[in-house]
């Protein structure tokens, strides 16, 4: 059965479908020796030869689903043009995996990785609206008025965020710990939301994606998802 080239590439563990589309447009892919630079091309597994940057790619035989507690100072990417350490460097598996979504360089916490393009799309697709929970240490303390502003949407530079929730967990002399729940994933969104209300984020950790919880997984460590966690993702 024929399938779109970017879907086939994702099955081969190259990257997410969206990223594979970029690779195609950049001229990194050939099909049967012909360079492909436009979207829409279809291929048939077992018949067509597809290469990515000069290497023949084939579908991964075994699908891998991983959770990692990403430390601060690590890039959420397969490779980094500045040769900084990425989350892939922390995980020892033979399959070519890629992150599902992003987690800022300065942030830590729950990140999922896979070589399954279908699972990637289940989590990323806007219609799913999976809640993501973060624990943040911020400067100062949110007032009740600021909490209402935060929850009803704030302008983070030409974009009004969707409804969210924020709860103060602990108060200190010059800072506070808050739990924040959002379902969007704009670049540095929580940091921008807090900054818009004059509460700079000191540290930020993601603890949950939907029903998948980081729990006590140590920072920098990873594990395979459990059957229950994987069943939950497949049910989305």
mmCIF file of C-alpha atoms in Angstrom:
data_model
loop_
_atom_site.group_PDB
_atom_site.id
_atom_site.type_symbol
_atom_site.label_atom_id
_atom_site.label_comp_id
_atom_site.label_asym_id
_atom_site.label_seq_id
_atom_site.Cartn_x
_atom_site.Cartn_y
_atom_site.Cartn_z
ATOM 1 C CA UNK A 1 0.000 0.000 0.000
ATOM 2 C CA UNK A 2 1.280 3.436 -0.911
ATOM 3 C CA UNK A 3 1.751 6.088 1.755
ATOM 4 C CA UNK A 4 3.013 9.644 1.829
ATOM 5 C CA UNK A 5 6.774 9.984 1.873
ATOM 6 C CA UNK A 6 6.864 11.930 5.160
ATOM 7 C CA UNK A 7 4.789 9.222 6.895
ATOM 8 C CA UNK A 8 7.133 6.524 5.586
ATOM 9 C CA UNK A 9 10.144 8.506 6.841
ATOM 10 C CA UNK A 10 8.574 8.836 10.286
ATOM 11 C CA UNK A 11 8.032 5.044 10.345
ATOM 12 C CA UNK A 12 11.740 4.709 9.611
ATOM 13 C CA UNK A 13 12.530 6.741 12.721
ATOM 14 C CA UNK A 14 13.983 9.744 10.885
ATOM 15 C CA UNK A 15 11.861 12.331 12.720
ATOM 16 C CA UNK A 16 8.272 13.433 13.181
ATOM 17 C CA UNK A 17 6.148 13.793 10.029
ATOM 18 C CA UNK A 18 6.291 17.575 10.252
ATOM 19 C CA UNK A 19 10.080 17.559 10.531
ATOM 20 C CA UNK A 20 10.301 15.041 7.671
ATOM 21 C CA UNK A 21 8.334 17.464 5.509
ATOM 22 C CA UNK A 22 11.060 20.036 6.170
ATOM 23 C CA UNK A 23 13.744 17.518 5.183
ATOM 24 C CA UNK A 24 11.902 16.825 1.918
ATOM 25 C CA UNK A 25 11.577 20.519 1.074
ATOM 26 C CA UNK A 26 15.271 21.005 1.910
ATOM 27 C CA UNK A 27 16.252 18.364 -0.654
ATOM 28 C CA UNK A 28 17.551 15.803 1.859
ATOM 29 C CA UNK A 29 15.523 12.902 0.437
ATOM 30 C CA UNK A 30 15.632 10.774 -2.708
ATOM 31 C CA UNK A 31 13.176 8.160 -3.960
ATOM 32 C CA UNK A 32 14.592 5.548 -6.337
ATOM 33 C CA UNK A 33 17.591 7.775 -6.981
ATOM 34 C CA UNK A 34 15.539 10.891 -7.764
ATOM 35 C CA UNK A 35 15.829 13.897 -5.461
ATOM 36 C CA UNK A 36 12.425 14.882 -4.053
ATOM 37 C CA UNK A 37 11.815 18.508 -3.045
ATOM 38 C CA UNK A 38 8.013 18.692 -3.058
ATOM 39 C CA UNK A 39 5.373 17.245 -0.758
ATOM 40 C CA UNK A 40 2.760 14.808 -2.007
ATOM 41 C CA UNK A 41 5.059 12.033 -3.238
ATOM 42 C CA UNK A 42 3.927 8.536 -2.261
ATOM 43 C CA UNK A 43 6.048 5.419 -1.820
ATOM 44 C CA UNK A 44 5.420 1.714 -1.365
ATOM 45 C CA UNK A 45 7.251 -0.143 1.381
ATOM 46 C CA UNK A 46 9.406 -2.972 0.047
ATOM 47 C CA UNK A 47 9.392 -1.639 -3.514
ATOM 48 C CA UNK A 48 10.672 1.936 -3.471
ATOM 49 C CA UNK A 49 14.174 2.826 -2.261
ATOM 50 C CA UNK A 50 14.225 5.926 -0.069
ATOM 51 C CA UNK A 51 17.397 7.611 1.099
ATOM 52 C CA UNK A 52 17.841 10.343 3.688
ATOM 53 C CA UNK A 53 21.056 12.347 3.359
ATOM 54 C CA UNK A 54 22.603 9.590 1.295
ATOM 55 C CA UNK A 55 21.627 6.644 3.489
ATOM 56 C CA UNK A 56 18.902 4.115 2.676
ATOM 57 C CA UNK A 57 16.176 4.144 5.304
ATOM 58 C CA UNK A 58 13.807 1.312 6.203
ATOM 59 C CA UNK A 59 10.956 1.096 8.712
ATOM 60 C CA UNK A 60 11.976 0.440 12.288
ATOM 61 C CA UNK A 61 11.105 -3.139 13.189
ATOM 62 C CA UNK A 62 10.439 -2.388 16.844
ATOM 63 C CA UNK A 63 8.551 0.643 18.099
ATOM 64 C CA UNK A 64 9.997 2.374 21.123
ATOM 65 C CA UNK A 65 8.176 4.595 23.634
ATOM 66 C CA UNK A 66 10.313 6.350 26.216
ATOM 67 C CA UNK A 67 9.917 8.788 29.100
ATOM 68 C CA UNK A 68 12.862 10.861 30.308
ATOM 69 C CA UNK A 69 13.279 13.384 33.102
ATOM 70 C CA UNK A 70 15.125 15.998 31.059
ATOM 71 C CA UNK A 71 17.674 18.030 33.009
ATOM 72 C CA UNK A 72 18.173 21.754 32.500
ATOM 73 C CA UNK A 73 20.832 22.617 29.936
ATOM 74 C CA UNK A 74 19.898 19.837 27.534
ATOM 75 C CA UNK A 75 18.470 20.462 24.043
ATOM 76 C CA UNK A 76 15.152 18.865 23.090
ATOM 77 C CA UNK A 77 16.283 17.789 19.642
ATOM 78 C CA UNK A 78 17.865 14.902 17.760
ATOM 79 C CA UNK A 79 20.892 17.008 16.828
ATOM 80 C CA UNK A 80 22.065 20.527 17.644
ATOM 81 C CA UNK A 81 23.938 22.743 15.191
ATOM 82 C CA UNK A 82 25.958 24.182 18.092
ATOM 83 C CA UNK A 83 26.991 20.668 19.201
ATOM 84 C CA UNK A 84 25.274 21.030 22.566
ATOM 85 C CA UNK A 85 24.153 17.864 24.345
ATOM 86 C CA UNK A 86 20.664 16.682 23.371
ATOM 87 C CA UNK A 87 18.162 14.347 25.035
ATOM 88 C CA UNK A 88 19.163 11.659 22.526
ATOM 89 C CA UNK A 89 22.655 11.651 24.054
ATOM 90 C CA UNK A 90 21.114 10.584 27.381
ATOM 91 C CA UNK A 91 19.243 7.556 26.018
ATOM 92 C CA UNK A 92 20.924 4.294 25.041
ATOM 93 C CA UNK A 93 18.720 2.540 22.486
ATOM 94 C CA UNK A 94 19.578 1.228 19.025
ATOM 95 C CA UNK A 95 16.443 2.679 17.395
ATOM 96 C CA UNK A 96 16.421 6.217 16.005
ATOM 97 C CA UNK A 97 14.013 8.084 18.256
ATOM 98 C CA UNK A 98 12.864 11.689 18.380
ATOM 99 C CA UNK A 99 11.182 13.917 20.998
ATOM 100 C CA UNK A 100 7.418 14.391 21.055
ATOM 101 C CA UNK A 101 7.044 18.150 21.366
ATOM 102 C CA UNK A 102 9.537 20.372 23.118
ATOM 103 C CA UNK A 103 10.846 21.279 26.534
ATOM 104 C CA UNK A 104 12.936 24.434 26.860
ATOM 105 C CA UNK A 105 16.715 24.308 27.274
ATOM 106 C CA UNK A 106 16.363 25.920 30.730
ATOM 107 C CA UNK A 107 13.486 23.656 31.835
ATOM 108 C CA UNK A 108 13.442 20.138 33.224
ATOM 109 C CA UNK A 109 10.975 17.326 33.583
ATOM 110 C CA UNK A 110 8.798 14.941 31.633
ATOM 111 C CA UNK A 111 9.554 14.430 27.950
ATOM 112 C CA UNK A 112 8.338 11.603 25.721
ATOM 113 C CA UNK A 113 10.310 10.163 22.799
ATOM 114 C CA UNK A 114 9.438 7.576 20.157
ATOM 115 C CA UNK A 115 10.070 6.292 16.652
ATOM 116 C CA UNK A 116 6.326 5.872 16.058
ATOM 117 C CA UNK A 117 4.988 8.684 13.887
ATOM 118 C CA UNK A 118 1.359 7.754 14.591
ATOM 119 C CA UNK A 119 1.832 8.077 18.355
ATOM 120 C CA UNK A 120 3.663 11.375 17.843
ATOM 121 C CA UNK A 121 0.685 12.781 15.966
ATOM 122 C CA UNK A 122 -1.811 11.542 18.563
ATOM 123 C CA UNK A 123 -0.104 13.637 21.233
ATOM 124 C CA UNK A 124 0.810 16.679 19.128
ATOM 125 C CA UNK A 125 -2.427 17.103 17.150
ATOM 126 C CA UNK A 126 -4.282 20.305 18.224
ATOM 127 C CA UNK A 127 -7.650 18.508 18.460
ATOM 128 C CA UNK A 128 -6.374 16.385 21.346
ATOM 129 C CA UNK A 129 -5.700 19.290 23.748
ATOM 130 C CA UNK A 130 -3.800 17.217 26.303
ATOM 131 C CA UNK A 131 -3.246 19.004 29.596
ATOM 132 C CA UNK A 132 0.374 19.442 30.633
ATOM 133 C CA UNK A 133 1.233 20.166 34.263
ATOM 134 C CA UNK A 134 4.265 22.160 35.395
ATOM 135 C CA UNK A 135 5.757 23.160 38.738
ATOM 136 C CA UNK A 136 7.357 26.609 38.629
ATOM 137 C CA UNK A 137 9.334 28.667 41.096
ATOM 138 C CA UNK A 138 8.504 32.302 40.347
ATOM 139 C CA UNK A 139 9.533 35.653 41.746
ATOM 140 C CA UNK A 140 6.920 37.169 44.031
ATOM 141 C CA UNK A 141 3.430 35.829 44.658
ATOM 142 C CA UNK A 142 0.430 35.868 42.325
ATOM 143 C CA UNK A 143 -2.490 37.935 43.612
ATOM 144 C CA UNK A 144 -6.065 36.726 43.092
ATOM 145 C CA UNK A 145 -6.520 39.272 40.283
ATOM 146 C CA UNK A 146 -3.318 38.069 38.590
ATOM 147 C CA UNK A 147 -4.449 34.448 38.902
ATOM 148 C CA UNK A 148 -7.711 35.326 37.125
ATOM 149 C CA UNK A 149 -5.772 37.132 34.384
ATOM 150 C CA UNK A 150 -3.435 34.187 34.003
ATOM 151 C CA UNK A 151 -6.274 31.674 33.803
ATOM 152 C CA UNK A 152 -8.356 33.668 31.322
ATOM 153 C CA UNK A 153 -5.477 34.209 28.885
ATOM 154 C CA UNK A 154 -2.587 36.665 28.649
ATOM 155 C CA UNK A 155 -0.866 38.365 25.735
ATOM 156 C CA UNK A 156 2.566 36.799 25.245
ATOM 157 C CA UNK A 157 3.577 38.907 22.274
ATOM 158 C CA UNK A 158 0.751 39.081 19.779
ATOM 159 C CA UNK A 159 -0.854 35.841 20.956
ATOM 160 C CA UNK A 160 -3.524 35.461 23.639
ATOM 161 C CA UNK A 161 -3.132 32.173 25.482
ATOM 162 C CA UNK A 162 -6.057 29.807 25.980
ATOM 163 C CA UNK A 163 -7.689 29.238 29.349
ATOM 164 C CA UNK A 164 -5.417 27.546 31.860
ATOM 165 C CA UNK A 165 -5.101 27.043 35.600
ATOM 166 C CA UNK A 166 -2.596 28.099 38.236
ATOM 167 C CA UNK A 167 -2.415 27.183 41.922
ATOM 168 C CA UNK A 168 -0.030 28.477 44.565
ATOM 169 C CA UNK A 169 1.628 25.581 46.404
ATOM 170 C CA UNK A 170 4.093 27.364 48.680
ATOM 171 C CA UNK A 171 5.017 30.960 49.519
ATOM 172 C CA UNK A 172 8.515 32.147 50.418
ATOM 173 C CA UNK A 173 9.927 35.569 51.324
ATOM 174 C CA UNK A 174 10.553 36.759 47.763
ATOM 175 C CA UNK A 175 9.176 33.926 45.639
ATOM 176 C CA UNK A 176 6.537 31.211 45.426
ATOM 177 C CA UNK A 177 6.004 27.736 44.015
ATOM 178 C CA UNK A 178 3.032 27.316 41.693
ATOM 179 C CA UNK A 179 1.396 24.482 39.758
ATOM 180 C CA UNK A 180 0.387 25.452 36.225
ATOM 181 C CA UNK A 181 -1.783 23.478 33.816
ATOM 182 C CA UNK A 182 -1.970 24.331 30.098
ATOM 183 C CA UNK A 183 -2.835 22.396 26.941
ATOM 184 C CA UNK A 184 -0.976 24.564 24.444
ATOM 185 C CA UNK A 185 2.712 24.319 23.636
ATOM 186 C CA UNK A 186 3.914 27.692 22.385
ATOM 187 C CA UNK A 187 7.632 28.375 22.632
ATOM 188 C CA UNK A 188 8.553 29.274 26.242
ATOM 189 C CA UNK A 189 4.849 29.831 26.874
ATOM 190 C CA UNK A 190 4.755 29.537 30.658
ATOM 191 C CA UNK A 191 7.797 31.749 31.084
ATOM 192 C CA UNK A 192 6.181 34.386 28.855
ATOM 193 C CA UNK A 193 2.816 34.120 30.648
ATOM 194 C CA UNK A 194 4.425 34.629 34.050
ATOM 195 C CA UNK A 195 6.639 37.453 32.781
ATOM 196 C CA UNK A 196 3.563 39.237 31.359
ATOM 197 C CA UNK A 197 2.297 39.488 34.955
ATOM 198 C CA UNK A 198 5.721 40.491 36.326
ATOM 199 C CA UNK A 199 6.523 37.129 37.905
ATOM 200 C CA UNK A 200 9.729 35.899 36.318
ATOM 201 C CA UNK A 201 10.194 32.133 36.291
ATOM 202 C CA UNK A 202 13.244 31.021 38.268
ATOM 203 C CA UNK A 203 12.870 27.296 37.517
ATOM 204 C CA UNK A 204 10.350 25.204 35.606
ATOM 205 C CA UNK A 205 9.634 21.472 35.643
ATOM 206 C CA UNK A 206 7.010 19.520 33.688
ATOM 207 C CA UNK A 207 5.470 16.732 35.768
ATOM 208 C CA UNK A 208 2.544 15.415 33.705
ATOM 209 C CA UNK A 209 1.391 15.006 30.105
ATOM 210 C CA UNK A 210 -2.239 13.946 30.192
ATOM 211 C CA UNK A 211 -2.393 10.894 32.473
ATOM 212 C CA UNK A 212 1.329 10.175 32.164
ATOM 213 C CA UNK A 213 3.155 11.232 35.325
ATOM 214 C CA UNK A 214 6.882 11.754 35.866
ATOM 215 C CA UNK A 215 6.567 10.534 39.477
ATOM 216 C CA UNK A 216 9.958 9.752 41.073
ATOM 217 C CA UNK A 217 12.034 9.210 37.920
ATOM 218 C CA UNK A 218 15.428 10.828 38.713
ATOM 219 C CA UNK A 219 16.641 13.766 36.657
ATOM 220 C CA UNK A 220 18.598 12.603 33.603
ATOM 221 C CA UNK A 221 17.159 9.069 33.766
ATOM 222 C CA UNK A 222 14.755 7.395 31.344
ATOM 223 C CA UNK A 223 12.493 4.369 31.106
ATOM 224 C CA UNK A 224 10.144 2.687 28.663
ATOM 225 C CA UNK A 225 6.468 3.525 28.967
ATOM 226 C CA UNK A 226 4.332 0.937 30.705
ATOM 227 C CA UNK A 227 1.546 -0.923 28.912
ATOM 228 C CA UNK A 228 -1.075 1.188 30.711
ATOM 229 C CA UNK A 229 0.659 4.418 29.670
ATOM 230 C CA UNK A 230 0.914 3.248 26.068
ATOM 231 C CA UNK A 231 -2.722 2.102 26.023
ATOM 232 C CA UNK A 232 -3.719 5.561 27.247
ATOM 233 C CA UNK A 233 -1.820 7.293 24.435
ATOM 234 C CA UNK A 234 -3.282 4.956 21.819
ATOM 235 C CA UNK A 235 -6.779 5.748 23.120
ATOM 236 C CA UNK A 236 -6.426 9.469 22.432
#
